[in-house]
């Protein structure tokens, strides 16, 4: 399913990723904005803390990147929008496969399966292992098609001691959950 987006700031998913090792994937297609070519495209928010400041010209408490002017990405490594530019050329209308791999505070950004940037998150909240929201980061002057957004944990809580579950452990990108085999009832949260 393709969802057209025209967002001004960080757009988090509604549920936190309670781990510090995960992968974010999506497809984005930067489009024209009001007849202007090449303003940019969405990137990934690889960590967003609730209560972070968001203003038209400034974002804090958010680590991520967005594509800009068909020639580079802004990468936030310190939780603020004022960040280094990383060269990357792309075409308006071209589908881009985005993949961001987060391993604690280390981040690798891949576009079309090529490593584009590596960074280390710094600042308050960068090393948090819970309450980490992720999503898309789109500048206010962009219009994109977006599809196939997903988050995958890189650690598997169910692989160690069955996640503390007595019977069935189910892993999701956000956390793990215990459940019962058919014919059994849950008596505790394990």
mmCIF file of C-alpha atoms in Angstrom:
data_model
loop_
_atom_site.group_PDB
_atom_site.id
_atom_site.type_symbol
_atom_site.label_atom_id
_atom_site.label_comp_id
_atom_site.label_asym_id
_atom_site.label_seq_id
_atom_site.Cartn_x
_atom_site.Cartn_y
_atom_site.Cartn_z
ATOM 1 C CA UNK A 1 0.000 0.000 0.000
ATOM 2 C CA UNK A 2 1.345 3.435 -0.917
ATOM 3 C CA UNK A 3 0.650 6.355 1.393
ATOM 4 C CA UNK A 4 1.394 9.864 0.122
ATOM 5 C CA UNK A 5 3.065 11.953 2.810
ATOM 6 C CA UNK A 6 3.768 15.631 3.113
ATOM 7 C CA UNK A 7 5.112 15.991 6.620
ATOM 8 C CA UNK A 8 6.987 18.775 8.264
ATOM 9 C CA UNK A 9 8.684 17.014 11.124
ATOM 10 C CA UNK A 10 9.466 13.648 12.638
ATOM 11 C CA UNK A 11 6.602 11.190 12.196
ATOM 12 C CA UNK A 12 6.938 8.404 14.776
ATOM 13 C CA UNK A 13 5.068 5.142 14.829
ATOM 14 C CA UNK A 14 2.648 4.812 17.733
ATOM 15 C CA UNK A 15 4.477 2.125 19.704
ATOM 16 C CA UNK A 16 8.030 2.314 21.107
ATOM 17 C CA UNK A 17 10.764 -0.090 20.073
ATOM 18 C CA UNK A 18 11.952 -1.427 23.437
ATOM 19 C CA UNK A 19 15.394 -2.513 22.364
ATOM 20 C CA UNK A 20 18.588 -0.844 21.238
ATOM 21 C CA UNK A 21 19.230 -3.185 18.294
ATOM 22 C CA UNK A 22 16.790 -2.912 15.381
ATOM 23 C CA UNK A 23 16.449 -2.309 11.665
ATOM 24 C CA UNK A 24 14.084 0.128 9.920
ATOM 25 C CA UNK A 25 13.125 -0.403 6.271
ATOM 26 C CA UNK A 26 10.916 1.461 3.822
ATOM 27 C CA UNK A 27 10.570 2.497 0.214
ATOM 28 C CA UNK A 28 10.243 6.211 -0.587
ATOM 29 C CA UNK A 29 9.621 8.015 -3.848
ATOM 30 C CA UNK A 30 10.459 11.746 -3.722
ATOM 31 C CA UNK A 31 7.995 13.695 -5.886
ATOM 32 C CA UNK A 32 7.624 17.264 -7.109
ATOM 33 C CA UNK A 33 6.453 19.871 -4.650
ATOM 34 C CA UNK A 34 4.113 22.497 -6.112
ATOM 35 C CA UNK A 35 5.838 22.300 -9.458
ATOM 36 C CA UNK A 36 9.365 22.574 -8.016
ATOM 37 C CA UNK A 37 11.763 19.761 -8.758
ATOM 38 C CA UNK A 38 14.130 18.167 -6.298
ATOM 39 C CA UNK A 39 13.449 19.487 -2.838
ATOM 40 C CA UNK A 40 14.036 16.161 -1.152
ATOM 41 C CA UNK A 41 12.539 13.097 0.378
ATOM 42 C CA UNK A 42 11.760 11.314 3.606
ATOM 43 C CA UNK A 43 14.388 9.466 5.575
ATOM 44 C CA UNK A 44 14.201 7.485 8.799
ATOM 45 C CA UNK A 45 13.856 8.630 12.370
ATOM 46 C CA UNK A 46 16.027 6.023 14.050
ATOM 47 C CA UNK A 47 15.307 7.277 17.572
ATOM 48 C CA UNK A 48 12.721 9.758 18.788
ATOM 49 C CA UNK A 49 12.094 10.510 22.461
ATOM 50 C CA UNK A 50 8.648 11.590 23.630
ATOM 51 C CA UNK A 51 8.665 15.189 24.771
ATOM 52 C CA UNK A 52 11.319 16.187 22.243
ATOM 53 C CA UNK A 53 11.084 19.760 20.936
ATOM 54 C CA UNK A 54 9.718 20.249 17.406
ATOM 55 C CA UNK A 55 9.593 23.680 15.806
ATOM 56 C CA UNK A 56 9.442 24.741 12.121
ATOM 57 C CA UNK A 57 13.210 25.331 11.981
ATOM 58 C CA UNK A 58 14.497 23.056 14.717
ATOM 59 C CA UNK A 59 14.115 19.518 16.043
ATOM 60 C CA UNK A 60 15.761 18.169 19.205
ATOM 61 C CA UNK A 61 15.636 14.793 20.934
ATOM 62 C CA UNK A 62 15.440 13.142 17.523
ATOM 63 C CA UNK A 63 18.097 11.167 15.663
ATOM 64 C CA UNK A 64 17.615 10.391 11.995
ATOM 65 C CA UNK A 65 18.024 11.735 8.476
ATOM 66 C CA UNK A 66 16.126 13.131 5.518
ATOM 67 C CA UNK A 67 17.029 13.567 1.842
ATOM 68 C CA UNK A 68 17.446 17.087 0.457
ATOM 69 C CA UNK A 69 17.935 18.888 -2.872
ATOM 70 C CA UNK A 70 18.576 15.648 -4.787
ATOM 71 C CA UNK A 71 22.191 15.736 -3.673
ATOM 72 C CA UNK A 72 22.630 15.000 0.030
ATOM 73 C CA UNK A 73 21.068 13.884 3.307
ATOM 74 C CA UNK A 74 20.973 15.707 6.597
ATOM 75 C CA UNK A 75 22.026 13.236 9.301
ATOM 76 C CA UNK A 76 21.282 14.060 12.923
ATOM 77 C CA UNK A 77 23.829 12.363 15.169
ATOM 78 C CA UNK A 78 23.368 14.631 18.193
ATOM 79 C CA UNK A 79 19.566 14.668 18.446
ATOM 80 C CA UNK A 80 19.234 18.028 16.676
ATOM 81 C CA UNK A 81 18.276 18.870 13.099
ATOM 82 C CA UNK A 82 21.360 21.048 12.532
ATOM 83 C CA UNK A 83 23.562 18.256 11.280
ATOM 84 C CA UNK A 84 26.226 17.406 8.763
ATOM 85 C CA UNK A 85 25.338 16.982 5.108
ATOM 86 C CA UNK A 86 26.266 13.630 3.576
ATOM 87 C CA UNK A 87 26.585 13.603 -0.236
ATOM 88 C CA UNK A 88 24.044 11.383 -1.987
ATOM 89 C CA UNK A 89 22.508 12.026 -5.409
ATOM 90 C CA UNK A 90 18.996 10.831 -6.213
ATOM 91 C CA UNK A 91 16.314 11.592 -8.788
ATOM 92 C CA UNK A 92 12.833 12.934 -8.233
ATOM 93 C CA UNK A 93 10.326 10.162 -8.997
ATOM 94 C CA UNK A 94 12.845 7.351 -8.354
ATOM 95 C CA UNK A 95 11.919 4.727 -5.745
ATOM 96 C CA UNK A 96 14.599 4.469 -3.058
ATOM 97 C CA UNK A 97 15.023 1.480 -0.756
ATOM 98 C CA UNK A 98 15.934 2.812 2.701
ATOM 99 C CA UNK A 99 17.420 0.626 5.424
ATOM 100 C CA UNK A 100 18.740 1.873 8.755
ATOM 101 C CA UNK A 101 20.500 -0.494 11.153
ATOM 102 C CA UNK A 102 20.739 0.600 14.800
ATOM 103 C CA UNK A 103 23.152 -1.258 17.105
ATOM 104 C CA UNK A 104 23.073 0.530 20.454
ATOM 105 C CA UNK A 105 24.334 4.039 19.515
ATOM 106 C CA UNK A 106 25.987 2.965 16.235
ATOM 107 C CA UNK A 107 23.900 3.574 13.105
ATOM 108 C CA UNK A 108 24.400 2.512 9.485
ATOM 109 C CA UNK A 109 22.305 4.103 6.730
ATOM 110 C CA UNK A 110 21.830 2.151 3.500
ATOM 111 C CA UNK A 111 20.072 3.421 0.384
ATOM 112 C CA UNK A 112 19.458 0.970 -2.471
ATOM 113 C CA UNK A 113 21.600 -1.565 -0.567
ATOM 114 C CA UNK A 114 24.689 0.712 -0.532
ATOM 115 C CA UNK A 115 26.147 2.020 2.715
ATOM 116 C CA UNK A 116 25.740 5.816 2.566
ATOM 117 C CA UNK A 117 26.669 6.865 6.098
ATOM 118 C CA UNK A 118 27.720 5.593 9.504
ATOM 119 C CA UNK A 119 27.195 7.660 12.618
ATOM 120 C CA UNK A 120 27.167 7.415 16.386
ATOM 121 C CA UNK A 121 24.216 8.883 18.261
ATOM 122 C CA UNK A 122 25.208 11.329 21.008
ATOM 123 C CA UNK A 123 23.311 13.371 23.582
ATOM 124 C CA UNK A 124 20.649 12.788 26.210
ATOM 125 C CA UNK A 125 18.627 9.669 25.413
ATOM 126 C CA UNK A 126 20.931 8.360 22.679
ATOM 127 C CA UNK A 127 21.855 5.206 24.616
ATOM 128 C CA UNK A 128 18.327 4.467 25.924
ATOM 129 C CA UNK A 129 17.122 0.904 25.448
ATOM 130 C CA UNK A 130 13.408 1.617 25.921
ATOM 131 C CA UNK A 131 10.886 4.212 24.854
ATOM 132 C CA UNK A 132 12.563 4.568 21.461
ATOM 133 C CA UNK A 133 10.118 5.608 18.768
ATOM 134 C CA UNK A 134 11.003 5.294 15.089
ATOM 135 C CA UNK A 135 9.374 6.483 11.887
ATOM 136 C CA UNK A 136 9.806 8.730 8.876
ATOM 137 C CA UNK A 137 11.523 12.110 8.838
ATOM 138 C CA UNK A 138 10.202 14.304 6.047
ATOM 139 C CA UNK A 139 10.974 17.947 5.479
ATOM 140 C CA UNK A 140 8.006 20.312 5.166
ATOM 141 C CA UNK A 141 8.784 21.085 1.499
ATOM 142 C CA UNK A 142 8.651 17.510 0.245
ATOM 143 C CA UNK A 143 5.958 15.233 -1.077
ATOM 144 C CA UNK A 144 6.621 11.485 -1.169
ATOM 145 C CA UNK A 145 5.057 8.153 -1.787
ATOM 146 C CA UNK A 146 6.007 5.724 0.962
ATOM 147 C CA UNK A 147 5.433 1.983 1.207
ATOM 148 C CA UNK A 148 6.651 -1.134 2.987
ATOM 149 C CA UNK A 149 7.602 0.572 6.277
ATOM 150 C CA UNK A 150 8.682 -2.013 8.847
ATOM 151 C CA UNK A 151 10.827 -2.413 11.942
ATOM 152 C CA UNK A 152 12.683 -5.610 12.843
ATOM 153 C CA UNK A 153 14.411 -6.389 16.124
ATOM 154 C CA UNK A 154 17.984 -7.538 15.726
ATOM 155 C CA UNK A 155 17.939 -9.216 19.101
ATOM 156 C CA UNK A 156 15.551 -12.049 19.768
ATOM 157 C CA UNK A 157 14.292 -12.028 23.351
ATOM 158 C CA UNK A 158 12.632 -15.409 22.739
ATOM 159 C CA UNK A 159 16.001 -17.015 21.934
ATOM 160 C CA UNK A 160 17.220 -16.685 25.533
ATOM 161 C CA UNK A 161 15.364 -18.796 28.105
ATOM 162 C CA UNK A 162 12.259 -18.677 25.862
ATOM 163 C CA UNK A 163 11.883 -14.992 26.801
ATOM 164 C CA UNK A 164 10.906 -16.018 30.343
ATOM 165 C CA UNK A 165 7.748 -17.654 28.951
ATOM 166 C CA UNK A 166 6.587 -21.062 30.164
ATOM 167 C CA UNK A 167 5.100 -22.135 26.810
ATOM 168 C CA UNK A 168 5.003 -19.894 23.721
ATOM 169 C CA UNK A 169 7.174 -16.824 23.157
ATOM 170 C CA UNK A 170 6.273 -14.557 20.204
ATOM 171 C CA UNK A 171 8.680 -11.900 18.987
ATOM 172 C CA UNK A 172 7.606 -8.598 17.417
ATOM 173 C CA UNK A 173 9.652 -5.549 16.416
ATOM 174 C CA UNK A 174 8.543 -3.851 19.623
ATOM 175 C CA UNK A 175 8.783 -6.488 22.330
ATOM 176 C CA UNK A 176 8.049 -10.145 23.040
ATOM 177 C CA UNK A 177 4.860 -11.679 24.374
ATOM 178 C CA UNK A 178 4.096 -14.898 26.203
ATOM 179 C CA UNK A 179 1.063 -17.018 25.322
ATOM 180 C CA UNK A 180 -0.302 -20.505 25.861
ATOM 181 C CA UNK A 181 -0.448 -23.610 23.746
ATOM 182 C CA UNK A 182 -3.965 -24.669 22.642
ATOM 183 C CA UNK A 183 -5.990 -25.976 25.583
ATOM 184 C CA UNK A 184 -4.108 -23.924 28.221
ATOM 185 C CA UNK A 185 -5.008 -20.604 29.917
ATOM 186 C CA UNK A 186 -2.677 -17.811 30.949
ATOM 187 C CA UNK A 187 -2.477 -17.520 34.743
ATOM 188 C CA UNK A 188 0.440 -15.040 34.894
ATOM 189 C CA UNK A 189 2.132 -12.826 32.325
ATOM 190 C CA UNK A 190 4.607 -15.607 31.476
#
